[in-house]
PDB file of C-alpha atoms in Angstrom:
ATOM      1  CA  UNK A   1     149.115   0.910 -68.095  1.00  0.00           C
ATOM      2  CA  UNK A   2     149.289   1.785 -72.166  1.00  0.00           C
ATOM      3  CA  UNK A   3     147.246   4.227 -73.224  1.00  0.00           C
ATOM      4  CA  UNK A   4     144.937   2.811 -76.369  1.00  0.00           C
ATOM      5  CA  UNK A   5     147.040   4.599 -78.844  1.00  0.00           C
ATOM      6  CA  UNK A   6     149.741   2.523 -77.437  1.00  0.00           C
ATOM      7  CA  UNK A   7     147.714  -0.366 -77.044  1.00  0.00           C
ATOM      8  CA  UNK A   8     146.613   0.004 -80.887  1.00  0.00           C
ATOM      9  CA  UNK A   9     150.195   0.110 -81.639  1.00  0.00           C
ATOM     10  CA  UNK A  10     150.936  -2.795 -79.734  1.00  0.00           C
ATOM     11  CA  UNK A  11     148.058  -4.351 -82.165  1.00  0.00           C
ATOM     12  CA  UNK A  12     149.571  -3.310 -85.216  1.00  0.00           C
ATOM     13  CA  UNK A  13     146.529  -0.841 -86.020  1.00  0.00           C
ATOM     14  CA  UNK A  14     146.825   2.736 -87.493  1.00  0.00           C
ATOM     15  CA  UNK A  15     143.661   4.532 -87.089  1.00  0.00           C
ATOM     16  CA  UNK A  16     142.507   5.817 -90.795  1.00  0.00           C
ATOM     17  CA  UNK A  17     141.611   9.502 -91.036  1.00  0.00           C
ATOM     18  CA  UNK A  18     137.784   9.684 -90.568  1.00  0.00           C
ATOM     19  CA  UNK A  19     135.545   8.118 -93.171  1.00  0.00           C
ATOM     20  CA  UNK A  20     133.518  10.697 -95.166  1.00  0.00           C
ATOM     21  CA  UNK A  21     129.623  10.613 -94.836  1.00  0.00           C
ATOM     22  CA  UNK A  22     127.991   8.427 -97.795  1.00  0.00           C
ATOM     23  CA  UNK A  23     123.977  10.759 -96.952  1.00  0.00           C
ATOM     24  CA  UNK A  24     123.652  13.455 -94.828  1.00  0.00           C
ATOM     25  CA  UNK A  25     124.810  12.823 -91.403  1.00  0.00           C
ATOM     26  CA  UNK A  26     128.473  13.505 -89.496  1.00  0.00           C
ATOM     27  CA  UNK A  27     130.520  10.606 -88.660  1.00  0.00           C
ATOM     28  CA  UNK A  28     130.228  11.314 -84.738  1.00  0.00           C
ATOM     29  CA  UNK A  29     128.072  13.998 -82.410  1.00  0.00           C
ATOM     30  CA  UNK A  30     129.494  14.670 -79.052  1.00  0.00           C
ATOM     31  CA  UNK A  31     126.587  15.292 -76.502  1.00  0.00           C
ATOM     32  CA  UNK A  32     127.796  15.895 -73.284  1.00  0.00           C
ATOM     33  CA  UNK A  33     130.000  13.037 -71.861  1.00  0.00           C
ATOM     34  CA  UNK A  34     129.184  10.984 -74.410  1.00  0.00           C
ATOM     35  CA  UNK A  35     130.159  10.546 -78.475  1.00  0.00           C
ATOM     36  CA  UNK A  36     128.109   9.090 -80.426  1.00  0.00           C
ATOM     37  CA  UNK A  37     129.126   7.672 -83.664  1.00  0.00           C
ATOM     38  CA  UNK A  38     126.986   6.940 -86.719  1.00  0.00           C
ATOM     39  CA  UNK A  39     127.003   3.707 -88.034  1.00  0.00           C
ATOM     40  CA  UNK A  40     130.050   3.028 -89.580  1.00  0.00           C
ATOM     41  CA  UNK A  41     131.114   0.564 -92.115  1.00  0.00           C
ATOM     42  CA  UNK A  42     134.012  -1.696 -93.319  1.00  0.00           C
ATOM     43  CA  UNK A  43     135.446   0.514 -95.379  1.00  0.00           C
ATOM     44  CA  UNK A  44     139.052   0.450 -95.914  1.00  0.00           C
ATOM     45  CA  UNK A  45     140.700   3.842 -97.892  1.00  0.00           C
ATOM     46  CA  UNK A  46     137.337   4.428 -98.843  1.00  0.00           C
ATOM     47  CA  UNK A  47     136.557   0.808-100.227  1.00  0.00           C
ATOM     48  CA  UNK A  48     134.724  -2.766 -99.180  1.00  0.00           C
ATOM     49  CA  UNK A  49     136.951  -5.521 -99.354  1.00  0.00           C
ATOM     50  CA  UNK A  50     133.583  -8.159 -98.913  1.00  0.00           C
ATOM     51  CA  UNK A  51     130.147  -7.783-100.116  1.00  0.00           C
ATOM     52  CA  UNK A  52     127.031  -9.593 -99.524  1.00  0.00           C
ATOM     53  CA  UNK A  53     125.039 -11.564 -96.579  1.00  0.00           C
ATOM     54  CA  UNK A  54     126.683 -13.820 -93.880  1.00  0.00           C
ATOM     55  CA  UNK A  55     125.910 -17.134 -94.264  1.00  0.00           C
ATOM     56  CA  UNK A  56     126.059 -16.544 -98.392  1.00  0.00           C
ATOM     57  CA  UNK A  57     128.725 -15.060 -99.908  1.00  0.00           C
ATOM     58  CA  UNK A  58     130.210 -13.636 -96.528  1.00  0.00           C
ATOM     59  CA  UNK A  59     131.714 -16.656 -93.777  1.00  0.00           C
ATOM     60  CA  UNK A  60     130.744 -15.467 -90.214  1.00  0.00           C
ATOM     61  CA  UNK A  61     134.863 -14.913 -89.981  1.00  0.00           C
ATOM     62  CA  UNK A  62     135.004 -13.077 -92.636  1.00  0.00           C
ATOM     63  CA  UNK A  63     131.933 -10.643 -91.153  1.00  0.00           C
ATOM     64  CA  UNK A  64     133.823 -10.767 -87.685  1.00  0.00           C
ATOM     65  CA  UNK A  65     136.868  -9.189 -89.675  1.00  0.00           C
ATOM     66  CA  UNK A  66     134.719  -7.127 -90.944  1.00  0.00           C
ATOM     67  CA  UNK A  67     133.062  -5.752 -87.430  1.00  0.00           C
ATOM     68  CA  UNK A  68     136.471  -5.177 -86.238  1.00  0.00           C
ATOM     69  CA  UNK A  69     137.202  -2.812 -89.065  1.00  0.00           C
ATOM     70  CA  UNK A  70     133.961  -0.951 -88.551  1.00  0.00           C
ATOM     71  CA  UNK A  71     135.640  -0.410 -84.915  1.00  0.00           C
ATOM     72  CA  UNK A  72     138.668   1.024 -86.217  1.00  0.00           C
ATOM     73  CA  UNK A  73     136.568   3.307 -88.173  1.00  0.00           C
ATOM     74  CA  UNK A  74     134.325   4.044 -84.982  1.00  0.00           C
ATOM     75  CA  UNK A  75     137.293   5.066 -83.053  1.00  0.00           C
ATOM     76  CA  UNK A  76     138.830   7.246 -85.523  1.00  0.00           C
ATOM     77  CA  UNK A  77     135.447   9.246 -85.428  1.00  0.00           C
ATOM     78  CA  UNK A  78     135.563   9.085 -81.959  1.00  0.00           C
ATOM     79  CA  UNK A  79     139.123  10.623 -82.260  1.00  0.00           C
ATOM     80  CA  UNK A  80     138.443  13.368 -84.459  1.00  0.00           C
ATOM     81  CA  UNK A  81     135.938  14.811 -81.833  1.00  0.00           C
ATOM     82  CA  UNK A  82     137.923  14.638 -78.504  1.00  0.00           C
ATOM     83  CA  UNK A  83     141.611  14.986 -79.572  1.00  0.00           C
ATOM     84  CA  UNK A  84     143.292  11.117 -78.456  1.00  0.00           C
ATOM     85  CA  UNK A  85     141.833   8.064 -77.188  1.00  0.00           C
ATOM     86  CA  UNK A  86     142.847   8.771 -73.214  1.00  0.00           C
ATOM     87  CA  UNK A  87     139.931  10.863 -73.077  1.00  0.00           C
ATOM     88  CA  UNK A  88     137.453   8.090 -73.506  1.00  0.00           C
ATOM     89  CA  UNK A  89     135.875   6.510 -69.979  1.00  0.00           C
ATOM     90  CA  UNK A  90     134.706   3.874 -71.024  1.00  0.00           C
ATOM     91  CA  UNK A  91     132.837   2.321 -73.880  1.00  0.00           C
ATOM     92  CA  UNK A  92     129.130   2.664 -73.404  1.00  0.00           C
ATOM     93  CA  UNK A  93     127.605   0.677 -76.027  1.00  0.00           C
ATOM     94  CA  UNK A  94     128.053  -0.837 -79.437  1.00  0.00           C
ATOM     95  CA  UNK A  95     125.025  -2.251 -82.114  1.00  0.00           C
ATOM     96  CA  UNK A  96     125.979  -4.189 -84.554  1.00  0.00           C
ATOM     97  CA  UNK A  97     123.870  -4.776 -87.734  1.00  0.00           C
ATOM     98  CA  UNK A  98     124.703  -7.926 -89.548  1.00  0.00           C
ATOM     99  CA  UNK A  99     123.227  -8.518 -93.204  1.00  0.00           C
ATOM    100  CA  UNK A 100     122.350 -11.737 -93.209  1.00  0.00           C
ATOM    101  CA  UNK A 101     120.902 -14.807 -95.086  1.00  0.00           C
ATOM    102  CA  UNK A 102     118.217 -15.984 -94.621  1.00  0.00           C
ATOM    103  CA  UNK A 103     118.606 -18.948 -91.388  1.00  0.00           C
ATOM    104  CA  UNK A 104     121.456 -16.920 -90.433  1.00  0.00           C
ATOM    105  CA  UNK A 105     121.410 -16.264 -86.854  1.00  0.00           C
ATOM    106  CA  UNK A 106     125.191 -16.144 -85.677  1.00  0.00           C
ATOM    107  CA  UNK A 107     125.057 -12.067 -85.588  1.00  0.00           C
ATOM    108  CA  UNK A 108     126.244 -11.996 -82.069  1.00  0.00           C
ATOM    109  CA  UNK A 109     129.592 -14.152 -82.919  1.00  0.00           C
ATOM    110  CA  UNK A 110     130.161 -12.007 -86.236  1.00  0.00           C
ATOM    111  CA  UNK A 111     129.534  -8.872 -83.979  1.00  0.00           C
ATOM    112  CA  UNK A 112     132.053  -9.941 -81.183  1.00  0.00           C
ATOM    113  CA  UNK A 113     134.729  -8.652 -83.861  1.00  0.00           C
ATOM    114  CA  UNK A 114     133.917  -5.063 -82.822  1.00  0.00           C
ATOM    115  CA  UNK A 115     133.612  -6.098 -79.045  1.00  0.00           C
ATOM    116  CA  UNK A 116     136.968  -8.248 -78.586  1.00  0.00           C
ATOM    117  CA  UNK A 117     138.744  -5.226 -80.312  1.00  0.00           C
ATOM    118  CA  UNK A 118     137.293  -2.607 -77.966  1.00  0.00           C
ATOM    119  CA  UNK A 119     138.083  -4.490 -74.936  1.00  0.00           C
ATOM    120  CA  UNK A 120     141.712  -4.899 -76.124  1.00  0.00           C
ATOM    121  CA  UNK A 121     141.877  -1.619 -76.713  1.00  0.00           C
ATOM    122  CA  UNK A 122     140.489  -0.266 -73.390  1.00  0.00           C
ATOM    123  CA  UNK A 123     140.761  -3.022 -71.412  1.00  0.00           C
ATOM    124  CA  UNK A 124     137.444  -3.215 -68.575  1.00  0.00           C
ATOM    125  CA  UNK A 125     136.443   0.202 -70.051  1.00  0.00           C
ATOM    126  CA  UNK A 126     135.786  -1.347 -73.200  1.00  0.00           C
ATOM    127  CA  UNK A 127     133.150  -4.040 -71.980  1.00  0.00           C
ATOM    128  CA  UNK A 128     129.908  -2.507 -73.005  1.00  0.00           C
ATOM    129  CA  UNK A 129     126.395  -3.003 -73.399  1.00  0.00           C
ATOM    130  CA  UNK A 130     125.552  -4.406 -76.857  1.00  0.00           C
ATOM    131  CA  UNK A 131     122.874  -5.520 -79.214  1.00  0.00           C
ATOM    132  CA  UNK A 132     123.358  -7.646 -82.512  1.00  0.00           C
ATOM    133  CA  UNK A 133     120.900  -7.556 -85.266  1.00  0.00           C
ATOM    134  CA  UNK A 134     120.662  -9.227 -88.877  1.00  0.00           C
ATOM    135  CA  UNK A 135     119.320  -7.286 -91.539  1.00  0.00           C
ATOM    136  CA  UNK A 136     118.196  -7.540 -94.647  1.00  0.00           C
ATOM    137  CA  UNK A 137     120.843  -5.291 -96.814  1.00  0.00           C
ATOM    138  CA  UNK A 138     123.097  -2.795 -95.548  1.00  0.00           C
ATOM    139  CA  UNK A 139     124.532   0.242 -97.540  1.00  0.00           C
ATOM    140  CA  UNK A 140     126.835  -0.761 -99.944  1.00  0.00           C
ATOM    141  CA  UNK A 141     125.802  -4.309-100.060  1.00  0.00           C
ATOM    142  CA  UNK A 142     128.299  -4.246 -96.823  1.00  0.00           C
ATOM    143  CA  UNK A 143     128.045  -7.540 -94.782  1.00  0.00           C
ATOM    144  CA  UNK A 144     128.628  -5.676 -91.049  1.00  0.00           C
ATOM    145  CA  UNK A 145     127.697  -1.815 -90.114  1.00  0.00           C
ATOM    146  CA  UNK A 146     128.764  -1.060 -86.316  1.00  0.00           C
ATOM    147  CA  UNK A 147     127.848   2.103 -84.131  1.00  0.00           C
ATOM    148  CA  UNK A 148     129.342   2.787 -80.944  1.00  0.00           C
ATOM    149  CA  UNK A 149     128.678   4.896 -77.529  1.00  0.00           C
ATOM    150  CA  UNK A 150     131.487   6.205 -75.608  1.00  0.00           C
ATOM    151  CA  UNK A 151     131.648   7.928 -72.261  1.00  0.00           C
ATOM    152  CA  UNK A 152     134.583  10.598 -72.786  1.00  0.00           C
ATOM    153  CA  UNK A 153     136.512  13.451 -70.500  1.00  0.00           C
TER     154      UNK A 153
END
């Protein structure tokens, strides 16, 4: 079986060194067997490629392109704290926060972006518990923000 480095490979996906806090917070706490990242946004060296709500001036595919990059940029902070990806278990859980217009209500679709790229990564570790919420404005004016649990070695 490929490790997820390998399987990130495989997927043509380069994890970016760890995206620096925008407030006061760390990128990712490890508390026992689990790491816990903050939320983490589309960013992409260090800029948004889309602005705005879903259902506005962000399509839903656009926002589920956009999840998936907040998952790339969970993982690299899940990275920097245990060393390479083999160490995680399994992926706990994942919240995604969707800015959203107003009649909006496809957040679970748009969040899926972060979800179908975790379970290609890990395979049955990566199916996780979830939740998907729309929200008014998110830093940045970013459409997605995506935090993530992981069980690790």
């Amino acid at each position: 079986m490929a490790t997820p480095e390998e399987r990130l490979a495989e997927l043509g996906i380069t994890l970016p060194e760890v995206v620096p806090p925008l407030a006061a917070y760390v990128p990712a706490v490890r508390t026992g067997g689990h790491v816990h990242t903050s939320g983490q946004l589309p960013l992409v060296k260090g800029e948004l490629s889309v602005t705005g709500k879903v259902g506005a001036e962000v399509s839903p595919e656009e926002a589920k392109e956009q999840a998936r990059i907040c998952a790339v940029n969970a993982l690299a902070a899940i990275r920097s704290l245990v060393g390479d990806l083999s160490q995680v278990v399994r992926i706990v859980k994942v919240v995604g926060f969707v800015a959203s217009a107003p009649g909006f209500t496809g957040q679970p679709q748009v969040v899926n972006g972060a979800s179908e790229l975790l379970g290609e990564v890990f395979g049955e570790a990566g199916r996780h518990a979830r939740s998907a919420v729309g929200v008014a404005v998110l830093p940045l004016d970013a459409a997605v923000e995506v935090e993530v649990v992981a069980e690790v070695r």
